[in-house]
Tab-separated table of C-alpha atoms in Angstrom:
chain	number	residue	atom	x	y	z
E	1	MET	CA	21.487	-24.342	-47.096
E	2	ASN	CA	20.905	-23.320	-50.640
E	3	LEU	CA	21.154	-19.679	-51.191
E	4	THR	CA	19.966	-17.774	-54.296
E	5	ILE	CA	20.111	-13.869	-54.654
E	6	SER	CA	18.671	-12.405	-57.645
E	7	GLY	CA	17.884	-8.759	-58.940
E	8	HIS	CA	15.086	-7.353	-60.656
E	9	HIS	CA	15.746	-4.048	-62.764
E	10	LEU	CA	19.377	-4.408	-61.061
E	11	ASP	CA	22.666	-6.137	-61.242
E	12	VAL	CA	23.672	-8.019	-58.013
E	13	THR	CA	27.386	-6.870	-57.581
E	14	PRO	CA	29.739	-9.206	-55.602
E	15	ALA	CA	29.939	-6.382	-52.869
E	16	LEU	CA	26.054	-6.626	-52.431
E	17	ARG	CA	26.183	-10.112	-52.472
E	18	SER	CA	28.733	-10.630	-49.936
E	19	TYR	CA	26.814	-8.025	-47.944
E	20	VAL	CA	23.533	-9.656	-47.877
E	21	THR	CA	25.419	-13.268	-47.086
E	22	SER	CA	27.295	-11.654	-44.124
E	23	LYS	CA	23.878	-10.682	-42.831
E	24	LEU	CA	22.137	-13.889	-43.176
E	25	GLU	CA	24.567	-15.580	-41.136
E	26	ARG	CA	22.835	-14.042	-38.240
E	27	ILE	CA	19.595	-16.186	-39.033
E	28	THR	CA	21.714	-19.192	-39.496
E	29	ARG	CA	23.701	-18.467	-36.303
E	30	HIS	CA	20.090	-18.380	-34.189
E	31	PHE	CA	18.431	-21.260	-36.246
E	32	ASP	CA	20.452	-24.261	-37.918
E	33	GLN	CA	17.583	-26.027	-39.660
E	34	VAL	CA	17.271	-23.521	-42.649
E	35	VAL	CA	16.982	-25.458	-45.860
E	36	ASP	CA	16.673	-22.708	-48.486
E	37	VAL	CA	17.039	-19.007	-48.860
E	38	LYS	CA	15.840	-16.961	-51.665
E	39	VAL	CA	16.405	-13.224	-51.626
E	40	LEU	CA	15.143	-10.917	-54.383
E	41	LEU	CA	16.372	-7.287	-54.600
E	42	THR	CA	14.280	-4.909	-56.589
E	43	VAL	CA	14.455	-1.370	-57.811
E	44	GLU	CA	11.014	-0.067	-58.629
E	45	LYS	CA	10.449	2.367	-61.281
E	46	GLN	CA	8.615	5.105	-59.494
E	47	LYS	CA	8.468	8.701	-60.003
E	48	GLU	CA	8.898	9.277	-56.065
E	49	LYS	CA	12.310	8.556	-54.945
E	50	ASP	CA	11.236	7.381	-51.542
E	51	LYS	CA	11.250	3.694	-50.861
E	52	ARG	CA	11.851	2.302	-54.024
E	53	GLN	CA	14.584	0.032	-53.400
E	54	ARG	CA	12.865	-3.334	-52.243
E	55	ALA	CA	14.505	-6.576	-50.651
E	56	GLU	CA	12.369	-9.611	-50.088
E	57	CYS	CA	13.296	-13.263	-48.778
E	58	ASN	CA	11.658	-16.444	-48.683
E	59	VAL	CA	12.970	-18.517	-45.957
E	60	ARG	CA	12.327	-22.299	-46.058
E	61	VAL	CA	12.894	-23.916	-42.700
E	62	LYS	CA	12.090	-27.569	-41.274
E	63	GLY	CA	8.364	-27.517	-41.301
E	64	SER	CA	7.332	-23.965	-42.608
E	65	ASP	CA	8.109	-20.992	-44.900
E	66	LEU	CA	8.997	-17.763	-43.679
E	67	PHE	CA	8.584	-14.545	-45.796
E	68	ALA	CA	9.583	-10.916	-45.203
E	69	GLU	CA	9.854	-7.723	-47.217
E	70	SER	CA	11.314	-4.261	-47.025
E	71	ALA	CA	11.445	-1.139	-48.642
E	72	HIS	CA	13.665	1.889	-48.391
E	73	PHE	CA	15.525	4.740	-50.352
E	74	ASP	CA	18.788	2.845	-49.897
E	75	LEU	CA	19.307	-1.007	-50.654
E	76	TYR	CA	21.743	-1.620	-47.843
E	77	ALA	CA	19.258	0.072	-45.467
E	78	ALA	CA	16.650	-2.181	-46.977
E	79	VAL	CA	18.387	-5.434	-46.463
E	80	ASP	CA	19.171	-4.540	-42.986
E	81	GLU	CA	15.636	-4.142	-42.137
E	82	LEU	CA	15.048	-7.401	-44.127
E	83	ILE	CA	17.288	-9.157	-41.982
E	84	ASP	CA	15.874	-7.916	-38.639
E	85	LYS	CA	12.332	-8.706	-39.457
E	86	LEU	CA	13.549	-12.216	-40.549
E	87	ASP	CA	15.477	-12.524	-37.312
E	88	ARG	CA	12.622	-11.929	-35.303
E	89	LYS	CA	10.461	-14.245	-37.523
E	90	VAL	CA	13.111	-17.063	-37.079
E	91	MET	CA	13.220	-16.457	-33.267
E	92	LYS	CA	9.433	-16.546	-32.712
E	93	TYR	CA	9.318	-19.604	-35.008
E	94	LYS	CA	12.162	-21.322	-33.090
E	95	GLN	CA	10.448	-20.250	-29.556
E	96	ARG	CA	7.459	-21.967	-30.978
E	97	LEU	CA	9.065	-25.134	-31.973
E	98	GLN	CA	10.429	-25.222	-27.966
E	99	ASP	CA	7.312	-24.497	-26.214
E	100	HIS	CA	4.882	-26.635	-28.041
E	101	GLN	CA	3.199	-27.559	-24.741
E	102	PRO	CA	4.341	-25.418	-22.095
E	103	ALA	CA	1.403	-25.811	-19.873
E	104	LEU	CA	1.541	-29.596	-19.866
E	105	ARG	CA	5.329	-29.406	-18.813
E	106	ARG	CA	4.559	-26.857	-16.387
E	107	ALA	CA	1.918	-29.323	-14.697
E	108	THR	CA	3.993	-32.144	-15.233
E	109	ALA	CA	7.134	-30.607	-13.275
E	110	GLN	CA	4.622	-29.594	-10.536
E	111	SER	CA	3.424	-32.830	-10.085
E	112	ALA	CA	6.615	-34.559	-9.980
E	113	VAL	CA	8.017	-31.627	-7.263
E	114	ALA	CA	4.570	-32.483	-5.204
E	115	ALA	CA	5.262	-36.387	-5.494
E	116	ALA	CA	9.049	-35.858	-4.428
E	117	ALA	CA	7.719	-33.680	-1.480
E	118	ALA	CA	5.342	-35.964	-0.022
């Protein structure tokens, strides 16, 4: 897995980098076919202080690209929200891969049970 963490109007500190990588382990634990991850951490120049810290992530998995973004007044909270969103998307993608044709499998299993009973 290739991991790229970059900052826009922000220096990515080693503490921030290790926090993001430790959180991304949750994604790779749930789905092992992750090819590439790009994380962009941004501090926007807004007059209002609410939700100016942003975290965006592009995850390239086998067969698709997944994107999520989050904004919060605290960058660590934005990363937490981002990982939660990505985890839901990855789990949904994994479920879609596993249940490609669930109706066909159910019908085949029912016919096999009926043939065995006869």
